[in-house]
Amino acid sequence: MRPYRVLRPFRASLRGKIAALAALTACLVAAAVGVLVHLWTAQDIRDRAEGQAVNAVYSAMDVYRRTGTLPDGAELDPPDLPAALRHPADGERHAAYDPRVEGNVGPSVWAAQRTGGPGSPVLAFRINTGPERYALRRLDVTMAVASLVALGLATPLAVYGAGLVARRLRQVSETAGRISAGDLDARTGPTGGHDEVAEIAATVDLMADSLGRRLRTERRFTADVAHELRTPVGGLLAAADLLPPGETEDLIRARVRDLRGLVEDLLEVSRLDAGAEQPLRTRVPLGAVVAEAVARTGLDTEVAVSEPAATVETDPRRLERIVGNLVGNAHRHGAGPVQVRVEGRTVVVRDHGHGFPDDLLLHGPRRFHTGAAERGSGHGLGLTIVLGQARLLGAELRLDNAPEGGAVATLLLPAGRPYPAEASVPD
């Protein structure tokens, strides 16, 4: 499906990305807070244990010097004393952390002080931080559980918030798609909020207003030019009939006929733009209508109709106009053989020339624009009329190039449906 007909709906996973980003942010915050709390608590446990050990050594040293006895917990040259404390400076108290765990004891903080001069015993006191470390592990578990609970609560909120943003952006995208498909009256309107999404929506609406004004100006100009030219062209054609027969008369008559055809095409385009055309639908055999339309062109064209021939409910005059334009375009800009195939409700017109230019396939038919030099001369109104008439019939027009070369135009007519009696023509 070509971009000039339908813009694909907004299907980017913005909602999931925002929700995932919010969840990832929550996880990172929870992890950072957990690590910081763990480190701060562990350092606090160690600092408090070190202070207690130093104070205990101070008290034990006072008792030892006065009574010669050791209070509970104090030891002289204990075998588990860390190596850093085995030779403390005389008269100074030192502390060291011992990460070893022995049974229910540890990790620990030691404080030591030499009882006298060099070579005297070392009085040491040990503070077991095992219970505090156990409490720290419980705190870690509690923090992890709380983080998971918070994440579980935050994720739905993030999904909901992301959904609000995604829905507003999808609304803007759908409006842009409708404008791209030709609905110049499509507007996003208020999207709820005064943020960047609202600014985007307002900008799209302003763009649509500007585009609508320019296109309306162009359409009025086209219609005015066509109406103004119709009378003088008719006069030229009548005057050409009064010329004496000859080569000059034939040349002038041919040029005047071409000019009249251009004016008639301009008038038809202006009527389609203004919505003044209404189809008169009736049930007709598709194969017969297509074959008659091809025969009226007078061009050498192969026609193949699959059996059984489909019966469609459409406006046969407009269908003949579409097929005639497609066949004429294939002969004018393509190369033979030109083939028309009817299968079910589908009409395929194919030539064996250079194919449609990329610009035409990307942007669709545009008036006074043929797309590429190899497509030959022309005013670009043929395919514009075909597209307008196809939309009027509710048909789908696809333009493509065959893999082996050549342009392929596919017209898919809608299935039959009931219409008001006044809009139908009896069989």
Short mmCIF file of C-alpha atoms in Angstrom, two decimals:
data_model
loop_
_atom_site.label_atom_id
_atom_site.label_comp_id
_atom_site.label_asym_id
_atom_site.label_seq_id
_atom_site.Cartn_x
_atom_site.Cartn_y
_atom_site.Cartn_z
CA MET A 1 0.00 0.00 0.00
CA ARG A 2 1.47 3.34 -1.08
CA PRO A 3 2.10 6.19 1.37
CA TYR A 4 0.05 8.62 -0.74
CA ARG A 5 -3.14 6.69 -0.03
CA VAL A 6 -2.97 5.56 3.55
CA LEU A 7 -0.49 6.39 6.31
CA ARG A 8 0.05 3.41 8.53
CA PRO A 9 -1.31 3.92 12.06
CA PHE A 10 1.07 4.92 14.84
CA ARG A 11 2.28 1.60 16.20
CA ALA A 12 5.60 2.44 17.81
CA SER A 13 6.10 0.89 21.22
CA LEU A 14 6.47 4.25 22.95
CA ARG A 15 4.23 3.11 25.77
CA GLY A 16 6.36 0.06 26.45
CA LYS A 17 9.58 2.07 26.17
CA ILE A 18 8.40 4.68 28.67
CA ALA A 19 7.15 2.01 31.06
CA ALA A 20 10.42 0.06 30.74
CA LEU A 21 12.43 3.22 31.28
CA ALA A 22 10.39 4.09 34.37
CA ALA A 23 10.79 0.56 35.73
CA LEU A 24 14.53 0.61 35.02
CA THR A 25 14.85 3.98 36.73
CA ALA A 26 12.97 2.68 39.75
CA CYS A 27 15.27 -0.37 39.87
CA LEU A 28 18.39 1.80 39.65
CA VAL A 29 17.11 4.14 42.36
CA ALA A 30 16.18 1.24 44.61
CA ALA A 31 19.57 -0.42 44.02
CA ALA A 32 21.45 2.82 44.65
CA VAL A 33 19.51 3.53 47.83
CA GLY A 34 20.00 -0.07 49.00
CA VAL A 35 23.75 0.04 48.38
CA LEU A 36 24.12 3.43 50.08
CA VAL A 37 22.08 2.32 53.10
CA HIS A 38 24.09 -0.91 53.33
CA LEU A 39 27.44 0.88 53.15
CA TRP A 40 26.40 3.60 55.59
CA THR A 41 25.00 1.09 58.08
CA ALA A 42 28.05 -1.18 57.81
CA GLN A 43 30.39 1.76 58.38
CA ASP A 44 28.27 2.93 61.31
CA ILE A 45 28.41 -0.56 62.89
CA ARG A 46 32.19 -0.60 62.50
CA ASP A 47 32.65 2.92 63.88
CA ARG A 48 30.49 2.25 66.90
CA ALA A 49 32.23 -1.08 67.55
CA GLU A 50 35.62 0.63 67.25
CA GLY A 51 34.59 3.30 69.75
CA GLN A 52 33.31 0.69 72.16
CA ALA A 53 36.50 -1.38 71.84
CA VAL A 54 38.77 1.64 72.44
CA ASN A 55 36.73 2.73 75.46
CA ALA A 56 36.79 -0.83 76.81
CA VAL A 57 40.59 -0.97 76.48
CA TYR A 58 40.86 2.36 78.29
CA SER A 59 38.73 1.10 81.19
CA ALA A 60 40.43 -2.31 81.28
CA MET A 61 43.87 -0.70 81.30
CA ASP A 62 42.88 1.48 84.27
CA VAL A 63 41.61 -1.55 86.20
CA TYR A 64 44.66 -3.62 85.29
CA ARG A 65 47.10 -0.96 86.44
CA ARG A 66 45.27 -0.38 89.72
CA THR A 67 44.42 -3.99 90.66
CA GLY A 68 46.58 -6.12 88.39
CA THR A 69 43.47 -8.01 87.27
CA LEU A 70 41.65 -8.04 83.93
CA PRO A 71 37.96 -7.19 83.68
CA ASP A 72 35.62 -9.45 81.73
CA GLY A 73 36.38 -9.45 78.00
CA ALA A 74 39.92 -8.10 78.29
CA GLU A 75 42.82 -10.35 77.30
CA LEU A 76 46.60 -10.22 77.38
CA ASP A 77 48.30 -11.18 74.13
CA PRO A 78 45.27 -13.12 72.82
CA PRO A 79 46.19 -15.62 70.07
CA ASP A 80 43.47 -14.25 67.72
CA LEU A 81 44.78 -10.71 67.90
CA PRO A 82 45.27 -9.30 64.38
CA ALA A 83 48.88 -8.92 63.31
CA ALA A 84 48.50 -5.15 63.01
CA LEU A 85 47.90 -4.89 66.76
CA ARG A 86 50.57 -7.27 68.03
CA HIS A 87 53.19 -4.53 68.28
CA PRO A 88 51.36 -1.29 69.14
CA ALA A 89 53.31 1.83 70.02
CA ASP A 90 53.95 2.24 73.72
CA GLY A 91 51.10 3.91 75.57
CA GLU A 92 48.85 4.30 72.50
CA ARG A 93 45.56 2.59 71.83
CA HIS A 94 44.91 1.20 68.36
CA ALA A 95 41.91 -0.47 66.71
CA ALA A 96 41.64 -2.90 63.81
CA TYR A 97 38.89 -4.70 61.96
CA ASP A 98 38.97 -8.50 61.89
CA PRO A 99 36.70 -10.01 59.18
CA ARG A 100 37.23 -13.58 60.34
CA VAL A 101 34.20 -15.52 61.50
CA GLU A 102 34.64 -18.33 64.02
CA GLY A 103 31.44 -20.02 65.03
CA ASN A 104 29.06 -17.36 66.32
CA VAL A 105 31.83 -14.79 66.70
CA GLY A 106 32.79 -12.31 64.03
CA PRO A 107 33.41 -10.22 62.22
CA SER A 108 34.97 -8.27 65.08
CA VAL A 109 36.66 -5.01 65.95
CA TRP A 110 39.77 -5.22 68.16
CA ALA A 111 41.37 -2.50 70.27
CA ALA A 112 44.78 -2.99 71.90
CA GLN A 113 47.30 -1.11 74.06
CA ARG A 114 50.70 -2.17 75.44
CA THR A 115 50.54 -2.43 79.24
CA GLY A 116 54.03 -1.03 79.78
CA GLY A 117 57.32 -0.48 78.03
CA PRO A 118 58.70 -2.40 75.08
CA GLY A 119 58.20 -6.15 75.38
CA SER A 120 55.33 -5.84 77.88
CA PRO A 121 52.07 -7.72 77.24
CA VAL A 122 49.42 -6.24 74.98
CA LEU A 123 46.00 -5.76 76.53
CA ALA A 124 43.24 -6.26 73.93
CA PHE A 125 39.50 -6.12 73.83
CA ARG A 126 37.26 -7.58 71.18
CA ILE A 127 33.80 -6.34 70.12
CA ASN A 128 31.80 -8.94 68.23
CA THR A 129 29.74 -7.29 65.43
CA GLY A 130 28.06 -10.53 64.39
CA PRO A 131 24.59 -9.59 65.74
CA GLU A 132 24.73 -6.18 64.07
CA ARG A 133 25.87 -7.81 60.82
CA TYR A 134 22.95 -10.22 61.02
CA ALA A 135 20.63 -7.26 61.53
CA LEU A 136 22.26 -5.62 58.49
CA ARG A 137 21.50 -8.67 56.35
CA ARG A 138 17.89 -8.54 57.49
CA LEU A 139 17.82 -4.86 56.58
CA ASP A 140 19.15 -5.73 53.11
CA VAL A 141 16.41 -8.29 52.61
CA THR A 142 13.79 -5.84 53.82
CA MET A 143 15.09 -3.19 51.44
CA ALA A 144 15.03 -5.65 48.53
CA VAL A 145 11.46 -6.72 49.28
CA ALA A 146 10.36 -3.11 49.66
CA SER A 147 12.03 -2.24 46.35
CA LEU A 148 10.22 -5.07 44.57
CA VAL A 149 6.90 -3.99 46.07
CA ALA A 150 7.54 -0.38 45.04
CA LEU A 151 8.52 -1.55 41.55
CA GLY A 152 5.35 -3.61 41.30
CA LEU A 153 3.28 -0.56 42.24
CA ALA A 154 5.22 1.88 40.08
CA THR A 155 5.16 -0.19 36.88
CA PRO A 156 1.35 -0.09 36.37
CA LEU A 157 1.39 3.64 37.07
CA ALA A 158 4.20 4.08 34.54
CA VAL A 159 2.30 2.00 31.97
CA TYR A 160 -0.83 4.06 32.57
CA GLY A 161 1.05 7.37 32.28
CA ALA A 162 2.88 6.19 29.16
CA GLY A 163 -0.45 5.09 27.71
CA LEU A 164 -1.84 8.60 28.13
CA VAL A 165 1.10 10.08 26.23
CA ALA A 166 0.98 7.35 23.58
CA ARG A 167 -2.75 7.84 23.02
CA ARG A 168 -2.28 11.57 22.55
CA LEU A 169 0.58 11.00 20.12
CA ARG A 170 -1.47 8.37 18.30
CA GLN A 171 -4.27 10.89 17.96
CA VAL A 172 -1.85 13.33 16.32
CA SER A 173 -0.50 10.54 14.09
CA GLU A 174 -3.99 9.53 12.99
CA THR A 175 -4.77 13.14 12.13
CA ALA A 176 -1.59 13.39 10.06
CA GLY A 177 -2.52 10.13 8.33
CA ARG A 178 -5.98 11.43 7.45
CA ILE A 179 -4.47 14.64 6.07
CA SER A 180 -1.99 12.59 4.04
CA ALA A 181 -4.87 10.50 2.68
CA GLY A 182 -6.64 13.65 1.46
CA ASP A 183 -8.92 14.60 4.36
CA LEU A 184 -7.97 18.28 4.59
CA ASP A 185 -10.64 18.93 7.23
CA ALA A 186 -9.00 16.55 9.74
CA ARG A 187 -7.84 18.28 12.91
CA THR A 188 -6.43 16.99 16.18
CA GLY A 189 -7.92 19.67 18.40
CA PRO A 190 -7.19 19.83 22.14
CA THR A 191 -5.22 16.83 23.36
CA GLY A 192 -5.47 17.57 27.08
CA GLY A 193 -2.47 19.30 28.49
CA HIS A 194 -0.06 22.12 27.75
CA ASP A 195 3.10 20.16 27.04
CA GLU A 196 5.17 19.19 24.01
CA VAL A 197 2.48 16.81 22.73
CA ALA A 198 -0.05 19.66 22.72
CA GLU A 199 2.47 21.80 20.83
CA ILE A 200 2.92 19.05 18.22
CA ALA A 201 -0.86 18.72 17.83
CA ALA A 202 -1.27 22.48 17.43
CA THR A 203 1.53 22.55 14.86
CA VAL A 204 -0.09 19.74 12.84
CA ASP A 205 -3.41 21.60 12.89
CA LEU A 206 -1.73 24.82 11.75
CA MET A 207 0.02 22.88 8.98
CA ALA A 208 -3.33 21.42 7.90
CA ASP A 209 -4.92 24.89 7.87
CA SER A 210 -2.10 26.27 5.73
CA LEU A 211 -2.16 23.27 3.40
CA GLY A 212 -5.93 23.49 3.06
CA ARG A 213 -5.78 27.18 2.16
CA ARG A 214 -3.10 26.58 -0.47
CA LEU A 215 -4.93 23.64 -2.02
CA ARG A 216 -8.22 25.53 -2.09
CA THR A 217 -6.45 28.42 -3.80
CA GLU A 218 -4.94 26.02 -6.33
CA ARG A 219 -8.29 24.36 -6.98
CA ARG A 220 -10.06 27.70 -7.46
CA PHE A 221 -7.34 28.76 -9.86
CA THR A 222 -7.63 25.51 -11.82
CA ALA A 223 -11.41 25.82 -12.05
CA ASP A 224 -11.28 29.50 -13.02
CA VAL A 225 -8.67 28.87 -15.72
CA ALA A 226 -10.65 25.96 -17.15
CA HIS A 227 -13.90 27.94 -17.27
CA GLU A 228 -12.23 30.97 -18.79
CA LEU A 229 -10.53 28.88 -21.47
CA ARG A 230 -13.57 26.83 -22.42
CA THR A 231 -15.28 29.54 -24.48
CA PRO A 232 -12.23 30.75 -26.47
CA VAL A 233 -11.18 27.15 -27.13
CA GLY A 234 -14.64 26.41 -28.47
CA GLY A 235 -14.30 29.45 -30.71
CA LEU A 236 -10.91 28.25 -31.93
CA LEU A 237 -12.34 24.86 -32.79
CA ALA A 238 -15.19 26.46 -34.74
CA ALA A 239 -12.73 28.73 -36.53
CA ALA A 240 -10.52 25.76 -37.41
CA ASP A 241 -13.50 24.15 -39.16
CA LEU A 242 -13.62 27.16 -41.52
CA LEU A 243 -10.02 26.76 -42.67
CA PRO A 244 -9.45 25.30 -46.14
CA PRO A 245 -8.41 21.66 -46.16
CA GLY A 246 -4.72 21.02 -46.02
CA GLU A 247 -1.73 20.24 -43.84
CA THR A 248 -2.00 23.53 -41.95
CA GLU A 249 -5.69 22.92 -41.20
CA ASP A 250 -4.97 19.42 -39.90
CA LEU A 251 -2.17 20.68 -37.65
CA ILE A 252 -4.25 23.51 -36.23
CA ARG A 253 -7.28 21.26 -35.71
CA ALA A 254 -5.11 18.67 -33.88
CA ARG A 255 -3.62 21.31 -31.60
CA VAL A 256 -7.02 22.81 -30.85
CA ARG A 257 -8.40 19.35 -30.04
CA ASP A 258 -5.49 18.78 -27.65
CA LEU A 259 -6.18 22.12 -26.01
CA ARG A 260 -9.88 21.30 -25.70
CA GLY A 261 -9.01 17.96 -24.12
CA LEU A 262 -6.78 19.71 -21.60
CA VAL A 263 -9.56 22.16 -20.72
CA GLU A 264 -12.07 19.32 -20.31
CA ASP A 265 -9.63 17.48 -18.08
CA LEU A 266 -9.14 20.61 -15.97
CA LEU A 267 -12.88 21.00 -15.60
CA GLU A 268 -13.23 17.37 -14.55
CA VAL A 269 -10.45 17.75 -11.99
CA SER A 270 -12.08 20.89 -10.59
CA ARG A 271 -15.44 19.11 -10.28
CA LEU A 272 -13.78 16.20 -8.46
CA ASP A 273 -11.98 18.61 -6.15
CA ALA A 274 -15.20 20.44 -5.36
CA GLY A 275 -17.08 17.20 -4.63
CA ALA A 276 -19.65 18.07 -7.27
CA GLU A 277 -19.54 14.62 -8.88
CA GLN A 278 -21.91 11.87 -7.74
CA PRO A 279 -21.80 8.30 -9.10
CA LEU A 280 -24.89 6.70 -10.64
CA ARG A 281 -24.50 3.05 -9.75
CA THR A 282 -25.96 0.04 -11.48
CA ARG A 283 -25.08 -3.64 -11.73
CA VAL A 284 -23.00 -4.30 -14.82
CA PRO A 285 -20.74 -7.11 -16.11
CA LEU A 286 -17.25 -5.90 -15.38
CA GLY A 287 -15.58 -7.73 -18.27
CA ALA A 288 -17.96 -6.30 -20.87
CA VAL A 289 -17.60 -2.74 -19.58
CA VAL A 290 -13.80 -2.97 -19.58
CA ALA A 291 -13.69 -4.51 -23.06
CA GLU A 292 -15.95 -1.76 -24.43
CA ALA A 293 -13.85 0.94 -22.75
CA VAL A 294 -10.67 -0.47 -24.29
CA ALA A 295 -12.32 -0.71 -27.73
CA ARG A 296 -13.37 2.95 -27.56
CA THR A 297 -9.76 4.04 -27.16
CA GLY A 298 -8.96 2.65 -30.60
CA LEU A 299 -5.55 1.52 -29.33
CA ASP A 300 -4.04 -1.90 -29.88
CA THR A 301 -4.55 -3.50 -26.48
CA GLU A 302 -4.83 -7.14 -25.34
CA VAL A 303 -7.89 -7.82 -23.16
CA ALA A 304 -8.27 -10.97 -21.08
CA VAL A 305 -11.37 -11.63 -18.97
CA SER A 306 -11.43 -14.52 -16.53
CA GLU A 307 -14.49 -16.75 -16.46
CA PRO A 308 -17.01 -16.48 -15.00
CA ALA A 309 -17.12 -12.71 -15.49
CA ALA A 310 -17.85 -10.77 -12.30
CA THR A 311 -20.88 -8.51 -11.96
CA VAL A 312 -20.22 -5.32 -10.02
CA GLU A 313 -22.34 -2.44 -8.80
CA THR A 314 -20.70 0.74 -10.05
CA ASP A 315 -21.03 3.73 -12.34
CA PRO A 316 -20.16 2.30 -15.79
CA ARG A 317 -19.46 5.71 -17.35
CA ARG A 318 -16.88 6.55 -14.71
CA LEU A 319 -15.42 3.05 -14.87
CA GLU A 320 -14.97 3.44 -18.64
CA ARG A 321 -13.27 6.77 -18.00
CA ILE A 322 -10.83 5.14 -15.57
CA VAL A 323 -9.99 2.23 -17.89
CA GLY A 324 -9.67 4.52 -20.93
CA ASN A 325 -7.27 6.83 -19.11
CA LEU A 326 -5.16 3.94 -17.83
CA VAL A 327 -4.92 2.37 -21.29
CA GLY A 328 -4.15 5.73 -22.94
CA ASN A 329 -1.51 6.46 -20.30
CA ALA A 330 0.10 3.04 -20.89
CA HIS A 331 0.30 3.63 -24.65
CA ARG A 332 1.43 7.23 -24.33
CA HIS A 333 4.10 6.79 -21.68
CA GLY A 334 4.89 3.08 -21.77
CA ALA A 335 5.61 0.53 -24.46
CA GLY A 336 3.74 -2.38 -26.01
CA PRO A 337 2.31 -4.78 -25.63
CA VAL A 338 -0.31 -3.18 -23.40
CA GLN A 339 -2.39 -5.79 -21.59
CA VAL A 340 -5.67 -5.48 -19.68
CA ARG A 341 -6.69 -8.34 -17.42
CA VAL A 342 -10.00 -8.68 -15.56
CA GLU A 343 -10.12 -11.12 -12.65
CA GLY A 344 -13.11 -11.04 -10.35
CA ARG A 345 -13.50 -7.42 -9.19
CA THR A 346 -9.94 -6.49 -10.20
CA VAL A 347 -8.81 -4.74 -13.38
CA VAL A 348 -5.07 -4.77 -14.16
CA VAL A 349 -3.54 -2.58 -16.87
CA ARG A 350 0.09 -3.26 -17.70
CA ASP A 351 2.60 -2.00 -20.24
CA HIS A 352 6.19 -3.05 -20.94
CA GLY A 353 7.95 0.31 -20.84
CA HIS A 354 10.18 1.93 -18.24
CA GLY A 355 7.57 1.65 -15.50
CA PHE A 356 6.26 4.31 -13.16
CA PRO A 357 8.93 6.68 -11.80
CA ASP A 358 9.82 6.41 -8.13
CA ASP A 359 8.49 9.90 -7.46
CA LEU A 360 5.06 8.91 -8.74
CA LEU A 361 5.01 5.71 -6.68
CA LEU A 362 6.07 7.64 -3.57
CA HIS A 363 3.79 10.68 -3.79
CA GLY A 364 1.00 9.47 -6.06
CA PRO A 365 -0.40 11.15 -9.18
CA ARG A 366 0.04 14.93 -9.23
CA ARG A 367 -1.42 17.28 -11.77
CA PHE A 368 1.03 18.77 -14.31
CA HIS A 369 3.72 16.39 -13.12
CA THR A 370 4.66 13.26 -15.08
CA GLY A 371 7.52 12.23 -12.78
CA ALA A 372 10.34 11.40 -15.20
CA ALA A 373 11.53 12.31 -18.68
CA GLU A 374 11.39 8.72 -19.92
CA ARG A 375 7.64 8.69 -19.28
CA GLY A 376 7.22 11.08 -22.17
CA SER A 377 5.35 14.36 -22.42
CA GLY A 378 2.00 15.01 -20.76
CA HIS A 379 0.21 17.22 -18.29
CA GLY A 380 -0.20 14.61 -15.54
CA LEU A 381 -4.00 14.96 -15.36
CA GLY A 382 -4.83 11.48 -16.63
CA LEU A 383 -3.77 9.59 -13.52
CA THR A 384 -5.08 12.42 -11.33
CA ILE A 385 -8.53 11.94 -12.87
CA VAL A 386 -8.22 8.16 -12.53
CA LEU A 387 -7.41 8.46 -8.83
CA GLY A 388 -10.27 10.93 -8.25
CA GLN A 389 -12.81 8.79 -10.09
CA ALA A 390 -11.62 5.64 -8.29
CA ARG A 391 -12.13 7.31 -4.92
CA LEU A 392 -15.57 8.43 -6.04
CA LEU A 393 -16.47 4.80 -6.83
CA GLY A 394 -14.99 3.56 -3.56
CA ALA A 395 -12.36 1.63 -5.52
CA GLU A 396 -8.70 1.16 -4.62
CA LEU A 397 -6.01 2.13 -7.10
CA ARG A 398 -2.53 0.62 -6.81
CA LEU A 399 0.39 1.74 -8.93
CA ASP A 400 3.47 -0.46 -9.10
CA ASN A 401 6.20 -1.74 -11.36
CA ALA A 402 6.54 -5.34 -12.50
CA PRO A 403 9.78 -7.11 -11.46
CA GLU A 404 10.65 -7.77 -15.10
CA GLY A 405 9.82 -4.20 -16.13
CA GLY A 406 6.75 -2.22 -17.05
CA ALA A 407 4.12 -0.21 -15.21
CA VAL A 408 1.22 -2.02 -13.53
CA ALA A 409 -2.00 -0.23 -12.51
CA THR A 410 -4.43 -2.30 -10.45
CA LEU A 411 -8.03 -1.20 -9.83
CA LEU A 412 -9.93 -3.10 -7.14
CA LEU A 413 -13.65 -2.38 -7.20
CA PRO A 414 -15.66 -2.67 -3.99
CA ALA A 415 -18.09 -5.48 -3.36
CA GLY A 416 -21.70 -4.82 -4.26
CA ARG A 417 -23.86 -3.14 -1.60
CA PRO A 418 -27.36 -1.64 -1.56
CA TYR A 419 -27.77 1.98 -2.63
CA PRO A 420 -30.74 4.38 -2.48
CA ALA A 421 -33.15 3.99 -5.35
CA GLU A 422 -32.66 7.59 -6.53
CA ALA A 423 -28.91 6.97 -6.88
CA SER A 424 -29.33 3.88 -9.10
CA VAL A 425 -29.92 3.36 -12.75
CA PRO A 426 -32.23 0.45 -13.70
CA ASP A 427 -30.70 -2.45 -15.55
#
